[in-house]
Coordinates of C-alpha atoms in Angstrom, one line a residue:
M1 CA 59.5 -2.9 20.6
R2 CA 58.6 -0.1 18.3
G3 CA 55.7 2.2 17.5
A4 CA 52.5 1.6 19.4
S5 CA 54.1 -1.2 21.5
A6 CA 56.9 1.0 22.7
D7 CA 54.4 3.7 23.6
A8 CA 52.3 1.2 25.5
L9 CA 55.4 -0.1 27.4
A10 CA 56.4 3.4 28.4
V11 CA 52.9 4.0 29.9
L12 CA 53.0 0.7 31.7
T13 CA 56.5 1.3 33.1
E14 CA 55.3 4.6 34.5
R15 CA 52.2 3.0 36.1
L16 CA 54.5 0.3 37.6
G17 CA 56.6 3.1 39.1
Q18 CA 53.5 4.7 40.6
A19 CA 52.4 1.4 42.1
A20 CA 55.9 0.8 43.6
D21 CA 55.9 4.3 45.1
G22 CA 52.5 3.6 46.5
G23 CA 53.8 0.6 48.4
A24 CA 52.9 -2.3 46.1
D25 CA 54.4 -5.7 46.9
L26 CA 56.9 -5.8 44.0
A27 CA 57.7 -9.5 44.5
R28 CA 54.0 -10.4 44.1
V29 CA 53.6 -8.0 41.2
A30 CA 56.6 -9.6 39.4
D31 CA 55.2 -13.1 39.9
D32 CA 51.8 -12.0 38.8
L33 CA 53.1 -10.4 35.6
F34 CA 55.3 -13.4 34.7
G35 CA 52.3 -15.6 35.3
V36 CA 49.9 -13.6 33.0
A37 CA 52.6 -13.5 30.3
D38 CA 52.8 -17.2 30.5
V39 CA 49.0 -17.7 30.2
L40 CA 48.8 -15.3 27.2
R41 CA 51.6 -17.3 25.4
R42 CA 49.8 -20.6 26.1
E43 CA 46.3 -19.3 25.2
P44 CA 46.3 -17.8 21.7
G45 CA 42.6 -17.1 21.8
L46 CA 42.8 -15.0 24.9
R47 CA 45.9 -13.3 23.5
R48 CA 44.1 -12.3 20.3
L49 CA 41.1 -11.0 22.2
A50 CA 43.3 -8.9 24.5
T51 CA 45.1 -7.3 21.5
D52 CA 42.2 -7.0 19.0
V53 CA 42.1 -3.4 17.8
S54 CA 38.4 -3.8 16.8
I55 CA 37.4 -4.3 20.4
R56 CA 36.9 -1.3 22.7
P57 CA 39.8 -0.8 25.1
E58 CA 37.4 -0.7 28.0
A59 CA 35.9 -4.1 27.0
K60 CA 39.4 -5.7 26.8
A61 CA 40.3 -4.3 30.2
D62 CA 37.0 -5.7 31.6
L63 CA 37.8 -9.1 30.0
V64 CA 41.2 -9.5 31.7
R65 CA 39.7 -8.3 35.0
E66 CA 37.1 -11.1 34.7
V67 CA 39.7 -13.7 33.7
F68 CA 42.4 -12.8 36.2
G69 CA 40.5 -10.9 38.9
T70 CA 40.5 -13.6 41.5
T71 CA 44.2 -14.6 41.2
L72 CA 46.1 -11.3 40.9
D73 CA 47.1 -8.6 43.4
A74 CA 45.2 -5.4 42.9
A75 CA 48.3 -3.5 41.6
S76 CA 49.0 -6.4 39.2
L77 CA 45.5 -6.5 38.0
D78 CA 45.4 -2.8 37.3
L79 CA 48.6 -3.1 35.2
V80 CA 47.3 -6.0 33.2
A81 CA 44.0 -4.2 32.6
V82 CA 45.8 -1.1 31.4
A83 CA 48.0 -3.2 29.2
A84 CA 45.0 -4.9 27.6
G85 CA 43.5 -1.5 26.9
R86 CA 46.5 -0.3 24.9
R87 CA 47.3 -0.8 21.2
W88 CA 50.0 -3.3 20.4
A89 CA 51.9 -3.6 17.1
A90 CA 51.9 -7.4 17.3
T91 CA 49.9 -9.8 19.4
R92 CA 53.0 -11.3 21.0
D93 CA 54.1 -7.8 22.2
L94 CA 51.6 -7.8 25.1
A95 CA 53.1 -10.9 26.8
D96 CA 56.6 -9.7 26.1
A97 CA 55.8 -6.3 27.7
L98 CA 54.3 -8.0 30.8
E99 CA 57.5 -10.1 31.2
H100 CA 59.6 -6.9 30.8
L101 CA 57.5 -5.2 33.5
G102 CA 58.0 -8.2 35.7
V103 CA 61.8 -7.9 35.3
V104 CA 61.6 -4.2 36.1
A105 CA 59.5 -5.0 39.3
V106 CA 62.3 -7.4 40.4
V107 CA 64.9 -4.8 39.7
R108 CA 63.0 -2.1 41.6
G109 CA 62.6 -4.5 44.5
A110 CA 66.4 -5.1 44.5
D111 CA 67.0 -1.4 44.5
Q112 CA 64.6 -0.9 47.4
A113 CA 66.5 -3.6 49.4
G114 CA 69.9 -2.0 48.5
Q115 CA 70.9 -5.0 46.4
G116 CA 70.6 -3.5 42.9
D117 CA 74.4 -3.7 42.2
A118 CA 74.5 -7.2 43.6
L119 CA 71.7 -8.3 41.3
E120 CA 73.5 -7.0 38.2
A121 CA 76.7 -8.8 39.3
D122 CA 74.8 -12.0 40.1
L123 CA 73.1 -12.0 36.7
F124 CA 76.4 -11.6 34.9
G125 CA 78.0 -14.3 37.0
F126 CA 75.1 -16.7 36.3
A127 CA 75.3 -16.1 32.5
R128 CA 79.0 -16.8 32.5
L129 CA 78.5 -19.9 34.6
V130 CA 76.0 -21.4 32.2
S131 CA 77.8 -20.3 29.0
G132 CA 81.1 -21.7 30.3
N133 CA 79.6 -25.1 31.4
P134 CA 78.3 -27.1 28.4
G135 CA 76.8 -29.8 30.7
L136 CA 74.9 -27.3 32.8
R137 CA 73.8 -25.4 29.6
D138 CA 72.5 -28.6 28.1
A139 CA 70.7 -29.6 31.3
L140 CA 68.9 -26.3 31.6
S141 CA 67.8 -26.4 27.9
D142 CA 67.0 -30.1 27.6
P143 CA 63.4 -30.3 26.3
A144 CA 63.1 -33.9 27.8
R145 CA 63.5 -32.5 31.4
N146 CA 60.5 -30.8 32.9
R147 CA 60.7 -27.4 34.3
E148 CA 60.5 -28.6 37.9
D149 CA 63.7 -30.7 37.4
K150 CA 65.4 -27.7 35.9
R151 CA 64.3 -25.5 38.8
A152 CA 65.6 -27.9 41.3
L153 CA 69.0 -27.9 39.6
L154 CA 68.9 -24.1 39.4
H155 CA 68.0 -23.6 43.0
G156 CA 70.6 -26.1 44.1
L157 CA 73.3 -24.0 42.3
L158 CA 72.1 -20.6 43.4
D159 CA 70.2 -20.6 46.6
G160 CA 72.2 -18.9 49.4
K161 CA 75.0 -17.9 47.0
V162 CA 73.2 -15.0 45.1
T163 CA 70.5 -12.6 45.9
A164 CA 66.9 -13.8 46.0
F165 CA 66.2 -11.3 43.2
A166 CA 68.8 -13.0 40.9
V167 CA 67.3 -16.4 41.7
R168 CA 63.9 -15.2 40.7
L169 CA 65.1 -13.9 37.3
A170 CA 67.2 -17.0 36.7
D171 CA 64.0 -19.0 37.4
Q172 CA 62.1 -16.9 34.9
A173 CA 64.9 -17.6 32.3
L174 CA 63.8 -21.3 32.3
T175 CA 60.4 -20.5 30.8
G176 CA 61.8 -20.8 27.3
T177 CA 60.5 -17.4 26.0
H178 CA 64.1 -16.6 24.9
R179 CA 66.3 -18.6 22.6
T180 CA 68.5 -19.8 25.4
V181 CA 68.7 -19.3 29.2
V182 CA 71.9 -17.2 28.7
A183 CA 70.0 -15.0 26.1
A184 CA 67.2 -14.5 28.6
V185 CA 69.6 -13.5 31.4
E186 CA 71.5 -11.2 29.1
S187 CA 68.2 -9.5 28.2
Y188 CA 67.3 -9.1 31.9
Q189 CA 70.7 -7.5 32.5
K190 CA 70.0 -5.0 29.8
V191 CA 66.5 -4.2 31.3
A192 CA 68.2 -3.7 34.7
A193 CA 70.9 -1.4 33.4
D194 CA 68.4 0.6 31.4
H195 CA 66.0 0.9 34.3
R196 CA 68.8 2.1 36.6
N197 CA 70.0 4.5 33.8
R198 CA 73.5 2.9 33.8
L199 CA 75.8 1.6 31.2
V200 CA 77.4 -1.9 31.7
A201 CA 81.1 -2.4 31.0
T202 CA 82.8 -5.8 30.8
V203 CA 86.3 -5.4 32.1
R204 CA 89.0 -8.0 31.4
V205 CA 92.0 -8.0 33.7
A206 CA 94.9 -10.3 34.6
R207 CA 94.1 -10.0 38.3
A208 CA 91.1 -8.8 40.4
L209 CA 90.8 -5.1 40.8
G210 CA 91.0 -3.5 44.2
D211 CA 88.3 -1.2 45.5
Q212 CA 90.2 2.0 44.7
E213 CA 91.1 0.8 41.2
T214 CA 87.4 -0.1 40.6
Q215 CA 86.2 3.3 41.7
R216 CA 88.8 5.1 39.6
L217 CA 87.8 3.1 36.5
Q218 CA 84.1 3.7 37.1
G219 CA 84.7 7.4 37.6
T220 CA 86.8 7.6 34.4
L221 CA 84.2 5.8 32.3
A222 CA 81.3 7.8 33.9
R223 CA 83.0 11.0 32.9
Q224 CA 83.7 9.8 29.4
Y225 CA 80.1 8.5 28.8
G226 CA 78.1 10.9 30.9
R227 CA 76.3 8.2 32.8
P228 CA 77.1 5.9 35.8
V229 CA 78.8 2.7 34.7
H230 CA 78.5 -0.8 36.3
L231 CA 81.6 -2.9 35.9
N232 CA 81.4 -6.7 35.3
V233 CA 85.0 -7.7 36.0
V234 CA 86.4 -10.9 34.3
V235 CA 89.9 -12.1 35.4
D236 CA 91.4 -13.5 32.2
P237 CA 95.0 -14.9 32.2
H238 CA 95.3 -14.1 28.5
V239 CA 95.2 -10.4 29.3
M240 CA 98.8 -10.6 30.7
G241 CA 98.5 -7.0 32.2
G242 CA 96.5 -3.8 31.7
V243 CA 92.8 -3.5 31.2
K244 CA 90.4 -4.2 28.3
V245 CA 87.0 -2.5 28.6
E246 CA 84.0 -3.4 26.4
I247 CA 81.1 -1.0 26.8
G248 CA 78.3 -1.2 24.2
D249 CA 80.0 -1.3 20.8
D250 CA 83.1 0.4 22.1
V251 CA 86.3 -1.5 23.0
I252 CA 89.1 0.2 25.0
D253 CA 92.1 -2.1 24.9
G254 CA 94.9 -1.1 27.1
T255 CA 96.3 -4.6 27.7
V256 CA 99.9 -5.6 27.4
A257 CA 99.0 -8.2 24.7
S258 CA 97.4 -5.4 22.7
R259 CA 100.4 -3.1 23.0
L260 CA 102.8 -6.0 22.0
D261 CA 100.6 -6.7 18.9
D262 CA 100.7 -3.0 18.0
A263 CA 104.5 -3.0 18.3
R264 CA 104.8 -6.1 16.2
R265 CA 102.7 -4.6 13.5
R266 CA 104.8 -1.4 13.4
L267 CA 108.0 -3.4 13.2
A268 CA 106.6 -5.6 10.4
G269 CA 105.2 -2.6 8.5

């Protein structure tokens, strides 16, 4: 988001933080925000009214309080009313911002429960599971299957194996607001990393890293980039040995295969 929408999202994120610090039920807030975002996407008339710049902000806030007042938690209703009172660069940005806030609420809840790192790891693992399994990917994206069927498949795969926070976001990824389920989960991963002020590195190794190796690599990357770094480790037999790190647009390739390729190029040149 840019311009007015980015400014509005920043205000709302701060208000969500205040609500969380005040003891709001973040699981309920997340569900409420996801639900309102879904309604706004399905009801273009309401969406246009809630984002119409010719209507006074107070009137738009009153409108959403009247529409959603009996179904939302007080903290959620306050956030939605504030959102309706802000200026948005595009009508779709309001629903997108509420979904974003819902993801942040889930992430904050995971942090409060001491499961923030586990949530990030679970999201990465789920994205890899879906992208690497064409049958599962097709089943979760099949327009002929209703959402309840997809949810049953999803919960059968994930319940008891990942955090409840990861299951909630995986469930949200089924709504179809992103191009694919994997694209949705990857966007949630980015929201989680940004909210936690961390970078995310994908580390490819020939064998799993031990705790000390993980801590050393995290420390080295944190010093290099000036921010904490979360590692998503992928065991890849093609690596042969060494480590390949992808962090943002940067690639640090210290694998044996890479060194052999360099040697071949030098000999050939």
